[in-house]
Each structure stands twice: as C-alpha cells, then as structure tokens.
Amino acid sequence: MNFADENFELREVQKLEGHTDRVWSLAWKPTTGVDGAPAVLASCSGDKTVRIWEQSSATGSFQCKAVLEDTHNRTVRSCAWSPSGKLLATASFDATTAIWEDVGGDFTCVSTLEGHENEVKSVSWNASGSLLATCGRDKSVWIWEVLPHNEFDCVSVLQGHTQDVKMVQWHPSMDILFSCSYDNTIKVWAEDGGNDDWHCVQTLNESSSGHTSTVWALSFNASGDKMVSCSDDLTIKIWGADIMSMQSGDENAPWTHLCTLSGYHDRTIFSVHWSREGIICTGAADDAIRLFVESEESVADGPMYKLLTKKEKAHDMDVNAVLWSSTGNKLLASASDDGTVKIWELGSSSGQKKLQL
Amino acid sequence: MDCIEDIFESSLKLEETHFKDGYDEGHADGLISGKEEGRQVGLKTGFEIGEELGFYRGCVDVWNSAARVDPNFISVRIQKTIKQMDELLHSYPILEPEKESGSDMIDALRLKFRAICASLNMKLEYNGYPKTSDVEF
Amino acid sequence: MVSGLINANPVVYEKKERRTRSSPGDVDEYAVEQIDQLEIFDHIRDIKDPEHPYSLEELKVITEDAVEVDDNRSYVRVTFTPTVEHCSMATVIGLCLRVKLMRSLPPRYKVDIRVAPGTHATEAAVNKQLNDKERVAAALENPNLVDMVDECLAPSYE
Amino acid sequence: MGDSVQLIKHVELYVNSSATPSQQVASVDAVAALLKNDLLTLDALVREMEMYLTTTDSIVRSRGTLLLAEILEQLTSKPLNSTSIHSLIGFFTERLADWKALRGAIVGCLALLRRKVDVGIVTDSEAKAVAQSYLQNLQVQSLGQHDRKLSFQLMDCLLDRYPGAIRDLGDNLVYGICEAIDGEKDPQCLLLVFHIVESLARLYTGPLANFAEDLFEILGSYFPIHFTHPKGEDDDVKREELSRALMLAFASTHLFEPFSIPLLLEKLSSSLPSAKVESFKYLSYCSTKYGPERMVKHAEALWSSVKDVTYISPSSTPSTESESMGGMSFQDSEIMRHAFVLLQEVTRQHADFVSLVIADNDIHVFINSLNQYKEFDDIPVLVKQKLHALGHILSTCAKPSVELCNKVFEGFFPLLMDGFGLSAAKPSDNVECKFGAIYLCTELLAASRYLTLSLDNCTLDPDFSRQTWHVMLSNFSKSLEKAFIALLRSNVADNAESAYVYFGVKGLQILATFPESFLPVSKSIYDDILLELVSIVTSSGSKTFLWTLALKALVEIGFFINKCPGSGKAASFESIVVEKIVSLISSDDSALPLSLKLQAVFEIGETRKDIMLRVVQALDEAISTKFSEVNDHGNHESYNMIVKLLDTYTQKVLPWFLEIGGSEEIPLNFALGIWDKMETSRFLNVNPLQIASGVLGATMTAMKSAVGSCSKENQEIIISKAFGILFSSTDFGSPGFKSGNDIVKEDELQQTNNNVGRDKWLTSLFASVVIALRPQTIIPNGKMVLQLFITSLLNGHVPSAHALGSLVNKLPLEINGMDSSTSFTLNEAMDIIFHSFNILGNDGSGIDFGSLRLNTLRIQSAINTVVGLAWIGKGLLMRGHEKVKDITMSLLSFLTMDGQDGLPKQFQNLIEVSDEKGVNQLMICAGDAFRTIMSESEECLNRKYHANVRPLYKQRFFSTIMPILISLVVKSESSFVRSMLYRAFAHVVTETPLSAILGEAKKLVPLLLDCLSMLRKDVSNKEIIYSLLLVISGVLVEKTGQEAAVENAPGIINQLTDLTAYSHMTAIRETAIQCLVAVSQLSHTRIYPLRTKVLRATSKALDDPKRVVRQEAVRCHQTW
C-alpha cells in the first residue's frame, strides 16, 4: 500500500457517551463488523462497569447494548474477547478477573479468577483461545488454561518483573507471551516442553536498547514478525524477530530493536496498536492520536517510520486506548479520561472518499 | 438414576468432610512441625521459614489425602504441581540456612501454592507473608 | 502503616500572609482572568502534612515559586520539598497535591507533581509513582489512603 | 399572753432543727416584726427566750442565741436604750466563749457593733470587752469557713468602728490577729484578712514594729495572688479585687518596706508574666506609699528591673498603623506598661533616680551605636523596639519637673545634637539623617513641651529662662527647626511613608506648639515653621504622605493656638496659615488639585468656627464667581469646579455645622444665595448635556441638604423666596401654563426640556426645596405648585415626580385651624393629581383609558405618567395611605396591556398611534415602577428629607400586592405580559425584607424559579436576576426557607446550574454556585439524583474566566 501520494486525516465518526468515569480500555469483538455481523465494541471504565456497543446495520451508528455491572467493585482496567467471541474477560483493580458469557446479547458472569494479590491490570487470550494471561501490581504474570464448563486451571504464576506489570499480550500466532512493566522492561515468556514449565526467555531492557521508563503497551503487526511498544519515555519502539525460526519451534528466536520513534510525543504514550494494514496508532496523555506508517526510504539495516497524521485534541483529556477494528471496516476506536469512546475513520483530507487500501 | 445421584452426592459430602478434617489436622500439625523445624533452625527467620514450610507441608498433605479420596477432585495438572511442591518441601535445605537455593525454593513454593489455591478456588492464605502497608500504591 | 512519626519535630515556618488581589472597581465583565501561580498556590497552601498539624506552606514543603503554570498550555508543575530526606510520607503528600489539583483545576489541565531535585533519597521512584496515573487511580480506590488524603485536605477554618 | 404563745411557737419553730430554712427565716421575720411594731419589747423577748439561751442542750442554746442575733440584725434601725444594748452586748461578748453557740454570739456582736449612732450604739468600753473576749476565746483558724468569715468580719468591724477603743490592746491585738489570719486560704476570708491588716497598720505603727516581719511573712506568702482551684468557682471574689486588697495591705505601712520590696523585686524574675505585671503594680503603689527616703535604697534595683523589661528585652509589638506612624509605633506589652508606670512613679518621687538613668552607660553606648544606621530600613526591629522604649524612658524621666528635665537634657541633648550633626553655632541646611537621634530628639522635645505646658498657665516663673535645658534648647532651636525642615525638603520626602518625613513634621509641630511665653522657640522660628508647612500644603500635593502630615500638623497647631487666643502666635497663624489656605479656594493656580485644596481648607476650617465661617464665605464667593463665569462664557472647567465646591458644601461643611449645632443661618444663606444666583443669571444654557446635568445634580443635592437641615421657619423663608423667583419668570407666570393638561403648551415645553434651560434649572431647584421640606412647613399656593410639578412631570421631568411624591407623603390629612387658602390637604392634592392623570380614584378600576387617551397620545407622556404614579405611590405607601391601592391598580392595568392580543379595547387608539416597541417600553416602565415604590431612595422620601415613614410599609405592600400579581401571572396567556408581570414581581420580592418572604416561601419559590427562567432570556435583566438570586440564597440559608426549598429542589438546582454558566454577569455565576453549596445541605434523598448534574456544572465552572467563580466552584465541587 502507498500512503505517499495523499494527505490523510482521522475523521470522527461518532462519540459514545455513557460511562461516568474515565474509560480505560477497549476490545472489538472478533468475527463482527464483517459480512453482515454488526460490529461490536466493549469498553471498560473507572465507573466499575463494562459497556457493550453495537453498530446498527441500518444507521451505521453505535448504541450501548449492554452494561456489565455489579460484579467488579473497583475499576475495570482491561477487557478482552476470546477469539471465538463467545467469552469476554475483564480484569479489575478488585484483584479478580471475570469471565462473561454472551448468550444472545445478555452477558452473565460465568467465572471469576482469583489469585492476584491486588490490582489486575491486563488480560489477554492466546490465538487459539485455550490460554488466558493476566498481570497486575503484584509483579506477577499468570497463565490460565481454559477447561470445559468454564473451568480455569492456573497453569503457572510467573515472577520476574521487579515492578507492577502493566500489560500482557500473546503473540498473534504462537503461544508466546509478552509482558511489559513499570520496571521499564518487556519480558518474553515461553513454555519449555509440554509440561507447564513457563519461563522468561528474553528481557528487553535498556541494555537491549529498550525503554527507559514504564512500558505501557505493545502490539504486533499482522505477520507477527514485528512488535511495537510504547512508553512513558515518550518513545515508541519497533522490535523484530526471525519469524521463520520461531515457527520452526524455536521460541528463543530473540527479538531485536529495529528502530525508535522519538520526538513525536511530549507526554506519556499509554496505548499503541498496529493495524492489519500496517498503520501504527498511538494514544497519549497529550489528548492526541497519531498514526505512523513505514516509509519507502526504509533501508536495509531496518525499516523507518513516518508520521502519517496527527489528530490534536482527539479527546478533551488523556487518550488511554486506541484500537483498530480487526475486520474489514477500517474503524479506529479510542477511549479517554473524558469518559467518552470515539469511533474514527481514516480518510484523505480531500475528504471525499474513504481510504482505499 | 436417583441412586446414582445419591451416591455421587454422598461421595461429594465425604470428600468435603475428609477434606475438612484432613485440612485442619494437616494445618495443625503443619504448624507444629513447622514450629519444631523452625526451632531446630533456631534463628527467628529460621522459625518463620519453618512455619511457612510447615504450613505448606500441611496443605500438601491435605491435598494429597483429598486427591486419594477422589482423583477427579483435583486435575492432573494441579496434582503435578502439588507433587512438585512436595518435592521442594522435602529437598528444602532446612539445616543449611546460608544456602541461597533456600530462598529461591521458598519463592517457587509460594508461586505454586498460589497457583494451586487459585485453581482449586480456595481462599487459603499463609498469614505469615510480609503484609504490604495499606498506604502503599 | 508506619509506626511513629517519620519526622517528629519539623521546623515550622511563618505563613506568608494572604496576598489579596487588588480588585479594580469596574472590571470588564467579559475579560478573562487567567489561572496563575498564586491562584494555584492558594489551592494547595493549606493542605495539612499527613503527620503534623501544620500546613505544607508552614513546613515550606511548598512555596509559591514551586508552582509553575501555563494557562494557555493548560499545564501545571508543582515541585515539593519533603521535610526530611527519607520522608516515607513523600508519596502521600504528593498524592494529596495531585488530588487537590484534580479537584480544583479544569479537566483540560495536565498536572505534573515532583519532588524537588536532591531533596529525597528515592526521588526518581517517588516522581515516577506520583505521575503514573494508573497507580494514582488505584490509590484513590483504597479507602485507607482516601481517608488519609481527605484528612489532609480537610479545610482548616482559622 | 396570746402574743407570748405566738412567740413561743415561732421560737420553737426556729429552734427545731427539723424545720425548713424558709420556715425559720419566716419565724425570725415574724418576731422581728413584733418588735418593730412594739407589740413586743426586747426585754420581754429575752425573758421569754431565757431558757433557750441558757439551756444545757447546746443545739437548742446555739439556735436560740442565733435567733436572738438574727432578730437584732433586723433591728439595726430600731432605737434601743443603752441598758438593753449593754445587757445584750454583754451577753454576746460572754457567749463568744461558748464555742457551741459561737455563731449566734458573733452575729449578735456584729449586729450590735454595726448600729448607727442615732439609734443607740455600743460604747467603747463594751467594744473593747468584745475585742478582749474575741482575743482570748476565738481560735479562728479552727472554725469552719462561714464562722471564720464571720469572725473576720467582727474583727474588721472593731478595727473600723472602734479603733480608739481597741488601740491600747497593743501587742495583744496584733498578735491575736496574726494568729487568727495565719494560714487562711479562703478567698472571701482573705479579702477581709487583707483589709484587717491594712486597718491594723493604719491603727498604729508603734507596736506593729515588732510584728511587722511576722505579719508580712503571712501576707507575703499570698503574693502573687493566684487561684489554685479552677476558675468560676469563686466568682463572688475576683482575683483582681483580692490582689488589690493585698496590695493595699502591702502598702499599708512603710514598716513592711524592708520585706515587701525585696520580695517584689525577686518576683520580677518570675517566669509567668502575670507575676511580673503584679510586681510592677505593687512596686509602683508601694513606692508612693512608702515614700522616697525609704525607697531610695532600692533605686538601682528598681531601675535595672524597669530597664530589663522595657529596654534590654522589650516585649513590644509593632502596632497596626505603624506604617503611617513612620514605622515607629509599637504596642507595649502589659508588663512594659506597668514598668513605665513604676518608672514614672519613682522619677516623680526622687530626682536622683534619674541620675541612674543618665549615668547608665548602656544607654549612651546604644545611642552612639544608632549612628551606624544610614537608612531607616537598615535598623533591625529589635533596635527599633529598644529605641522606642528608650524614647519612652527619657520622656518619662524628663516630664515630672524642671530639674529632671534639666538633668535629662544635660545627660543626652548634646549627645543627640552630635548624632543629629547639629551645632548650636551655625544652623546648617544639610543634615545627615541619623534616625535614632532624630527620634529621641522629638521624644525629648515632646517631653519638655509637655512639661512647659503643665507649668505654663500663660505665666512662667521668671527664672525659668535660666534653666539648663531651656538654654540648650534656645541654642539649638534654630538649627533644629532648620534640620527638620531640611528633612522634609530632602529627597527622602519623595518616597512614601518615610520615617524621616514623619518625625520631621512631628518635630516641627512640637516646636510650633510650645507656649508663646516659651522663649527658646522664638516667634520667628514659629513663623518659619508655619510658612514651611503652609508651603508644603499649598505646593507639594504630589507627595501625599508629606502633604497629609503637614496638613495634620497645621490643624494640630491650629487647635493648640485656640487655647491662648489673642497671642502673637495666634495672630501669625491667622496671617500665615488661615489667610493663605482659605485663599486657596479662589486661587486659580493649578499647583494643587482642587480636591486637595478643598480638603486643606475644610480641615483648617474645622479648627475654629469663625475660620469655618470664613471658609463658607470663600466657598460662596467661589461658587458664585464660577456660576457667573459659566454664564458669561460657558467655561466647562468651571463647571467641574462648581460640582466639587458644591460637594464639599453638602458632604463636609453642612454636616460640620449640623454637628456643632446652632448656626442654622449657614444652610439658610446658602440656599437663599443659590436662589439669588438663579434670579440674576439669565441664561443657564449649558452644553454638553452631561456636564450640565452634573452641575444641576450637584446644585440640587446641595439645595436639598441645605433646606433639609433648616427649621420649619427658615424653610418657609426659602420656599417663599423660591416661589417668588420661580413664578416671576415669564414662562411659569403665563396663565395657560397653570392648567395641567394643556397639550399645546406641552409641545413647547417638550422642545425646551431636552436642553438644560433656565426653566429646568428653576423647576429642578424648586423641586429640591419641596423634597427636603419638613411636613409642618407650609407651602404657599400649594395648588399652583402641584400644577407646576404635574405639568413638568408630564414632560418627563423626574425631579418633579420626586417632589410630587414628597408632597403627597407630607401634606396634612386635614387642615387643623385657620387659613386653608395657602395650604391644602392631601385629599385635595390627590383629587387634582388623579384628575390630571385621569385616574378615577374612587373605584379601584384604575385608569379611565378613554380619557387617558388624551395625554397618552404620545407613549412618551404615558411613560412620564407612569413614572409620576410610581413616586406618588411611593409617597402614599410610606405614609400608609390607602389611596396607594388606586395607584398600583392603574400601574397594573398598564402592565397587562399587550401589543398583540387580550388588549383592552380602550387601548386600540393608543396602539394605533404608537408602535409596538413604544408600548413595550411603557409596560417595562410600569414594571419598574414597582421598584421605585419599594426601594429606598437617595433622591427623596428618606429620613434625611423628613419623609413620613410608617414602619413595615414594605411588608404591608408585599402582602397586599403579591396575591394580585400571582393571580394575574396565572391568568396571563401572553408570555410577554407574563414576563412584564414577573418584572414587577421580581422588584417587589427583591425589595421585601427576607423575613416576610420566608413566611410565603412555599408559595413563592416556584414562582421565583419560573420568574428566573422567564427573565433570563433578556440580557438587560441581569441586575434583576442577580437580586432574585440573592433572595433565593436568603431562602436557602433560613430554616423555614429550606423546607420550601426541599419541595422544589429539582427546579432550584436546574435553575442554578443553568445560571452557573450565565456569561453576562460574574456575580450571578458566583452567587448561583454559592446557592448550590447551600442546596447541598438539603435532605440528601431529594438532591442526590441531581448530583451528577451539579458536578458537571461545577466542573465547567472550574474553568470560568473569573477567579472568584472558580474559587466558589472548587468549594461547591468539594461539598457535593
């Protein structure tokens, strides 16, 4: 694809209001927004609730379909749909992770995972939906196996981070787990043989030209051979690994620093997400949303990225989460301290046509 | 049909009772043995470690007995973890407090213990953990 | 919770007398009075120290100059000076400052709180924690902490 | 015999211990009554009681004795013969030995000893016997509190009334007393004890000598008085009186001196301030009592003690006005104050004490050290405090007597002169500003001045001039004067509030206020000073601080001069100051702004009435010249001047004369003077308009307050003169004019009245006169006057409306007595008014629109009518006259007419001829009429202008009009009419006292809210909205109001939250938020649902452009 010839801009499609406190995180429901299935978005908030928004196929505008409340008694920090879209996992400051089942649009809490000493900050399903990872302030990362009848076994409790773990994220195709932390590092976890023996196979820290402050989030490109991470150090970093050797079963294929995008942000970057089409999106404490793409003049010794467009004042307050819809509709969702969720679409600033990729 | 259910039910009850008794018992003598081993180590820390080990020992005993009653009660994976705890407890260098491996093993035990509790959905807690001050964040 | 006072007998300084603004008789009804250093200082000067009956101003934990503000950029930075180098209350004081400003300033504002350079043993750590909004948010759901903070923010009618 | 039965019954009852106290008291009274009325003789009583008094049953005996005693207490004024007294006192004296019956005995003795001469008293020998018995029988300290108290009273009484009798008991007595009082703790007893000691010491010094030490040992142990047990317990004895009693005892005899003074000095070193204070008090008092020769040996100790607290470690604090006092005014602590008192005491007593001070090296060192400070601000506070203390010390030392003054001057004056850098020989203009020296110098001067004044009764003793300080001063006075003047001229004078300037002026003032006969300050010096000060006042108005000080000094000097009139100094004050200053008014030099000129003139005028009279004269001249200037060549500058001059007159001069009373001719002449000018000055055509109306306004106010402060008689003089001038003028004279509704005439007036013509001047001033008249004052040709006002009112002349209002407010209801030709009654007036407004008073229907048409052809004149109705209504309302109802009805009928629909038929034609906009104006005006009616007015109808004000008139109007308004609001279907009604509603509500509102709160609150939402649409209503908001806030804070508020909580909150964003007025946003805070106190169940709404509003307000609003928002956010 080629972003060179045109100037692009984000256009606000809709503003979703309903949360009574800051919105922390978002999750597009897989298998929706494509061939007839109306797009569904979950948002979780400091108001202790999760809201489910559904796009009406008629008007194309989103409405709040359900409010998941009275289960978490503190902030709901993060939410994630299982690949099948059947289950929604929500991680809360109340030290629990709740599993919700979507039965024809109304949600019931079918299980709560307890074990973290205090705030749970992130939850993530692996590609197959067989494993669930959580992390939290107790510096630990937990891996759960999904059993029949909504049973969950704790596979392993991973200690290794020296601080508050901010986010866990599974590799898009392999059962490799990535976690990033207040201790400025990203850790890569893999299972050694089939016997639940999970351990840290790599730590990306300053010495591996990693981040110099809290790493808030990370995300993978479509093919899974690149990873982007964002941090309180006001940079985003691109990492790469030899996907071939990985698929040949060598989890230890190391991740290496490809490049650092600095000088674009002047306040903490809370969220980063890499679209299927290769557009990296960041949400930061400066209320702005930025889009980056790989630039043609990427050279042999590593790719280069350029700012595609920047949306100033995308929200009235910090932008906590940005998320491309995984399906065809090219929508971007953002969540903010101002209590709103916004839906954006990328278009050329000439304004007429939606971006054709 | 009914009777099957009955049996099932009673067996459930049985488990529970066994579990409870066993647990208390184990917990109790866990503490005791812990105290004893602790005294042997002598030092205050030694006592604490001993107590904690004892606690885990007690729990492991209980879980094992529970597993014996009804293998399905505890999943294979968890039983494996319990076994690992068992081994760790045996191999703990009680008499050589200087050995660093000790602290690593304690950590390992703690993790596995938490994993098991979480899986069994049990609110067990070893109240000897260094409590985090309530005004930290 | 810490036993005993971290700093049993702090130096207490005289309060700066309230600088009353000269209010011109007929001000333009529509003129904008920007948020300035003094206004923000007035918001935080009376916050009480978590373990003393004195205000942060009296303890010189904050001074007017410690407030840097740019109303056009909606930005404030407050630099505070803990009473002693190892004051474990530093984070609580910082938290109080942040909360008070959160409650007193328009939402558009970005607030940075930091310990004055070289005045605290674990300066970097404290600053990092105070400016991690996730941890602040979590802290403000902790009843013990909230009580403590409200205690410090409680107005003292004198 | 029946009596005796009766009697025994009483006695029994009293003696019987089971009887209640009240019964016992009753029986005492009963028996006493019998005796008083001679139904029973004392002997008989005693005989009857014999067995009670002598029985071996000690209880009965004691009761009996007490009964007899208490009876005697009631007979203090009943004459008794010596024999019965003798036997009685004998009985009680002997009973003093009977400790079981002791109380009765003591009370008895007291009762007898306290008797007055004329009714038979105890003889000396008997008294002595009492004393002896007392001494040998009583172990006072072994008795209970009450008995101790009694026995002390007895001793006190003996010492008081029978000193002669007991004098020769000598040592016995003293010893006995020592014994009795030793170790007493009870405050009430102590009070007596101290007094006993005092009288004892007074009684004799001789025998006491041997006991002085022991006696003082007992006394001393009580110093300093301080209650161990909690306060309030002994509110019957105050610490102060106890302390005072002890002090008197201390000072009662110089024999105590060897013991008391050391004790007191020692207590000075105590840590508690109260002890220090006490010690100083006692020391001062004792040293007066003990006398110099005894105190002299303590001199050094005393000095060092005083020095210690005042100078070494001064505990003074800068006083609030310190800044304006040259930064040197300090508030002495209580300790310091008493220390200074002591100092004053001892210095007054013996001169050589001062030598100690003078000899004190520290002071000299200190004074020299002061020279190191170049700038005043360099001087540390402590040093300033010391300086202040030292100044106080020196002046205290110098004040008492001439020779002391000499000593102090000898001791310090040269030193200071050096410090000041002055030499007697050659007065130089340049001085170094050695502040310390300057300060002390002024202090010394002040002291010596004080001294001279105290001696000087305009005749000084001859050898006065040979006194050292006198000589010194005369040597230096010239250079001092120059030095001080130099201070004022030096550039330091430029910077504000300079200490140098302050003390420079002060120095001059002191020098200038020495008595005439005081040679050192020669008349030439005096004159120079005056010249200097005057030149400052006349020239350097820019240096505010200096200027004010100089003026103040002159005023002070002026007051001083008044004390010795006819003196040379008075003369030169006259020639130098008064002349010059008064001439300022007329002088056109622009060196000094007029406002300052006037201030100076007035303040100088204040010093003496005759000066003020000259000021008045000058003012009058100035005003008239300005007026004529205006006439001849319409010079705008002079207009502004006139305004200032007039303001001085109304705001300062007239009140001043009112204050000192008497001289009513001032306002009278002023008023008449103005009218004279009106008569002479032909064309008062002034443009531009605003200046003109400014002058007119000022003149009117002056006229009003002048007339207002005149008596009935003088007012009548003024009014008749005014009347004469007014109606002699051709326009008003014309017959056509007199008929109110002569349209043709109107047209002409209409044209003339938009520039400020002579007619307008005359009418306005005449109106002013009428406004300020007293009710009793008789107005000549009332009807004509009335017509005049009505006509000019209809041409939009508002003052005439005021005048009409005042008229109807003051006119008599009926004429009592003679000629009704000149004066007429309210009813007549009202008829005329209603007639000319075409209002049918008798039925309430309000206006006959049909005929109103005639003069409402032009909306403008309809509006004028409404204005008139408003003020007339106000006048009537205030005096509580029922016709106000007709007025309000007609106003309402104006309100309810409408541009579009529901319009009264009669109005068609009115609408035809007038645009809708006009009608709306008219309606708005009618709405505002209700404010006029309700609100206080500066212009007229207030106490200052003798209005009849019936109490609670506002409440009355409120309660009558509200129901009507409300029903109209409900009925009105046109929203415009509704908004107009609400306008009226708002005015009434906001002007009504809150108490009345609260009564109706339940009914009113919903309307208030509806009213707010209605009026909010129009920006021009912001003032009204604001006052409505104030009413609401009033309701919200009051208990009763809150109940009403709760019911409407949602409505209130919605209104308020909307108003927090009201962009046109900060005060509204601020108050709205404050109200929200108040709302947060209402029952939470009702308001909680709206919490988020409020929070959203306040968090928006956190970003308000105005700071005050933001601050309120923070508070509100907090409380919700």
XYZ file of N, CA, C and O in Angstrom, chain D residues 857-931:
300
model
N -51.523 60.228 24.045
C -51.388 60.169 22.593
C -49.936 59.848 22.267
O -49.625 59.138 21.342
N -49.102 60.425 23.028
C -47.713 60.072 22.828
C -47.296 59.117 23.944
O -47.455 59.428 25.127
N -46.816 57.964 23.553
C -46.369 56.971 24.529
C -45.481 57.646 25.568
O -45.606 57.432 26.765
N -44.639 58.552 25.074
C -43.681 59.174 25.984
C -44.398 59.752 27.201
O -44.057 59.475 28.340
N -45.470 60.468 26.946
C -46.110 61.115 28.100
C -46.811 60.067 28.951
O -46.912 60.215 30.177
N -47.231 58.961 28.316
C -47.790 57.875 29.129
C -46.712 57.370 30.081
O -46.930 57.210 31.286
N -45.520 57.194 29.517
C -44.403 56.730 30.364
C -44.180 57.717 31.497
O -44.096 57.361 32.667
N -44.187 59.015 31.138
C -43.987 60.016 32.187
C -45.039 59.854 33.274
O -44.744 59.893 34.470
N -46.288 59.646 32.829
C -47.357 59.449 33.800
C -47.004 58.310 34.741
O -47.066 58.444 35.967
N -46.556 57.213 34.146
C -46.247 56.039 34.966
C -45.184 56.391 35.999
O -45.320 56.114 37.190
N -44.121 57.069 35.547
C -43.073 57.458 36.490
C -43.687 58.256 37.634
O -43.464 57.976 38.817
N -44.510 59.219 37.253
C -45.149 60.032 38.286
C -45.929 59.162 39.249
O -45.716 59.220 40.464
N -46.765 58.297 38.705
C -47.583 57.418 39.548
C -46.680 56.662 40.511
O -46.950 56.559 41.710
N -45.542 56.178 39.992
C -44.636 55.403 40.837
C -44.247 56.213 42.065
O -44.440 55.783 43.201
N -43.749 57.405 41.860
C -43.241 58.187 43.004
C -44.374 58.616 43.916
O -44.251 58.555 45.139
N -45.498 58.992 43.306
C -46.637 59.366 44.148
C -47.051 58.160 44.973
O -47.233 58.234 46.196
N -47.112 57.010 44.312
C -47.462 55.780 45.022
C -46.518 55.572 46.187
O -46.926 55.316 47.315
N -45.218 55.755 45.924
C -44.225 55.557 46.988
C -44.541 56.483 48.168
O -44.623 56.059 49.318
N -44.773 57.751 47.830
C -45.061 58.710 48.897
C -46.234 58.240 49.734
O -46.167 58.222 50.969
N -47.300 57.831 49.064
C -48.505 57.397 49.792
C -48.209 56.147 50.612
O -48.521 56.071 51.798
N -47.552 55.198 49.958
C -47.276 53.934 50.646
C -46.514 54.190 51.941
O -46.878 53.698 53.005
N -45.490 55.030 51.835
C -44.624 55.225 53.006
C -45.399 55.813 54.176
O -45.146 55.489 55.328
N -46.383 56.678 53.873
C -47.140 57.240 54.986
C -48.325 56.329 55.325
O -49.087 56.613 56.254
N -48.481 55.255 54.532
C -49.515 54.270 54.836
C -50.917 54.748 54.454
O -51.879 54.540 55.173
N -51.004 55.427 53.326
C -52.312 55.944 52.902
C -52.956 54.964 51.925
O -52.284 54.443 51.032
N -54.286 54.744 52.069
C -54.900 53.644 51.310
C -54.966 53.967 49.816
O -55.077 53.093 48.978
N -54.866 55.249 49.442
C -55.011 55.586 48.019
C -53.913 54.928 47.168
O -54.018 54.844 45.953
N -52.854 54.460 47.839
C -51.779 53.818 47.083
C -52.345 52.666 46.270
O -51.877 52.337 45.191
N -53.480 52.113 46.772
C -54.066 50.980 46.074
C -54.492 51.407 44.663
O -54.160 50.760 43.679
N -55.189 52.550 44.582
C -55.614 53.027 43.253
C -54.406 53.140 42.334
O -54.439 52.714 41.183
N -53.339 53.724 42.868
C -52.140 53.914 42.043
C -51.676 52.566 41.503
O -51.513 52.372 40.297
N -51.513 51.606 42.416
C -50.960 50.322 41.975
C -51.898 49.683 40.965
O -51.455 49.133 39.963
N -53.234 49.803 41.202
C -54.152 49.208 40.237
C -53.906 49.794 38.848
O -53.791 49.080 37.859
N -53.757 51.094 38.791
C -53.572 51.683 37.453
C -52.249 51.206 36.863
O -52.174 50.887 35.675
N -51.222 51.121 37.707
C -49.944 50.625 37.187
C -50.141 49.225 36.615
O -49.694 48.914 35.510
N -50.868 48.385 37.363
C -51.092 47.013 36.894
C -51.819 47.026 35.555
O -51.475 46.290 34.638
N -52.793 47.935 35.427
C -53.544 47.945 34.165
C -52.622 48.321 33.011
O -52.782 47.840 31.897
N -51.606 49.155 33.294
C -50.609 49.415 32.249
C -49.850 48.134 31.920
O -49.584 47.813 30.769
N -49.517 47.385 33.007
C -48.705 46.188 32.831
C -49.394 45.169 31.941
O -48.767 44.495 31.146
N -50.725 45.058 32.125
C -51.411 43.930 31.481
C -51.875 44.265 30.088
O -52.555 43.475 29.457
N -51.572 45.453 29.581
C -51.885 45.687 28.170
C -50.826 45.013 27.324
O -49.739 44.705 27.783
N -51.174 44.713 26.088
C -50.263 43.883 25.311
C -50.309 44.275 23.848
O -51.334 44.690 23.337
N -49.165 44.173 23.206
C -49.064 44.557 21.796
C -50.034 43.766 20.928
O -50.698 44.307 20.068
N -50.140 42.465 21.179
C -50.890 41.645 20.230
C -52.320 41.403 20.704
O -53.277 42.014 20.254
N -52.438 40.506 21.700
C -53.805 40.033 21.993
C -54.254 40.477 23.382
O -53.490 41.045 24.152
N -55.486 40.212 23.679
C -56.014 40.477 25.012
C -55.857 41.921 25.414
O -55.728 42.257 26.579
N -55.855 42.798 24.447
C -55.630 44.213 24.754
C -56.955 44.905 25.045
O -57.933 44.739 24.304
N -57.010 45.642 26.149
C -58.264 46.365 26.448
C -58.685 47.216 25.265
O -57.844 47.885 24.651
N -59.965 47.192 24.952
C -60.429 47.912 23.756
C -59.962 49.354 23.775
O -59.455 49.893 22.817
N -60.108 49.950 24.983
C -59.839 51.391 25.032
C -58.470 51.712 24.469
O -58.135 52.830 24.127
N -57.635 50.670 24.397
C -56.255 50.953 24.033
C -56.030 50.967 22.535
O -54.994 51.412 22.076
N -57.021 50.444 21.837
C -56.824 50.361 20.391
C -56.189 51.637 19.872
O -55.103 51.649 19.303
N -56.875 52.740 20.147
C -56.405 54.006 19.572
C -54.975 54.302 20.003
O -54.162 54.793 19.250
N -54.693 53.947 21.261
C -53.328 54.184 21.724
C -52.354 53.414 20.854
O -51.354 53.931 20.379
N -52.722 52.144 20.564
C -51.824 51.325 19.756
C -51.732 51.896 18.346
O -50.661 52.040 17.789
N -52.916 52.288 17.859
C -52.894 52.840 16.503
C -51.799 53.882 16.358
O -50.983 53.839 15.457
N -51.818 54.820 17.310
C -50.897 55.952 17.136
C -49.477 55.610 17.538
O -48.565 56.396 17.404
N -49.281 54.433 18.153
C -47.917 54.195 18.658
C -47.430 52.815 18.233
O -48.207 51.870 18.156
N -46.162 52.737 17.971
C -45.585 51.455 17.560
C -45.571 50.490 18.746
O -45.594 50.896 19.903
N -45.466 49.230 18.429
C -45.491 48.208 19.483
C -44.315 48.395 20.423
O -44.432 48.293 21.631
N -43.173 48.756 19.842
C -41.983 48.946 20.664
C -42.292 49.943 21.792
O -42.009 49.719 22.956
N -42.959 51.012 21.390
C -43.317 52.015 22.393
C -44.121 51.391 23.513
O -43.809 51.549 24.690
N -45.121 50.627 23.144
C -45.981 50.015 24.157
C -45.137 49.166 25.105
O -45.240 49.269 26.319
N -44.256 48.363 24.504
C -43.402 47.539 25.353
C -42.619 48.408 26.342
O -42.595 48.146 27.539
N -42.044 49.482 25.815
C -41.325 50.404 26.708
C -42.223 50.790 27.869
O -41.865 50.658 29.030
N -43.424 51.237 27.500
C -44.365 51.691 28.521
C -44.563 50.601 29.573
O -44.477 50.842 30.773
N -44.736 49.356 29.097
C -45.008 48.267 30.046
C -43.798 48.015 30.937
O -43.912 47.909 32.160
N -42.630 48.001 30.308
C -41.410 47.817 31.112
C -41.347 48.883 32.191
O -41.160 48.611 33.378
N -41.585 50.108 31.768
C -41.527 51.227 32.706
C -42.507 50.987 33.851
O -42.191 51.190 35.017
N -43.721 50.486 33.480
C -44.717 50.218 34.521
C -44.209 49.145 35.465
O -44.371 49.232 36.685
N -43.512 48.148 34.898
C -42.960 47.103 35.754
C -41.949 47.704 36.725
O -41.981 47.451 37.934
N -41.070 48.564 36.196
C -40.026 49.134 37.053
C -40.610 50.079 38.090
O -39.982 50.344 39.113
N -41.822 50.566 37.827
C -42.448 51.445 38.812
C -42.474 50.761 40.175
O -42.305 51.398 41.213
N -42.613 49.447 40.173
C -42.723 48.741 41.454
C -41.407 48.778 42.219
O -41.392 48.772 43.443
N -40.298 48.840 41.486
C -39.023 49.004 42.201
C -39.031 50.378 42.868
O -38.775 50.515 44.055
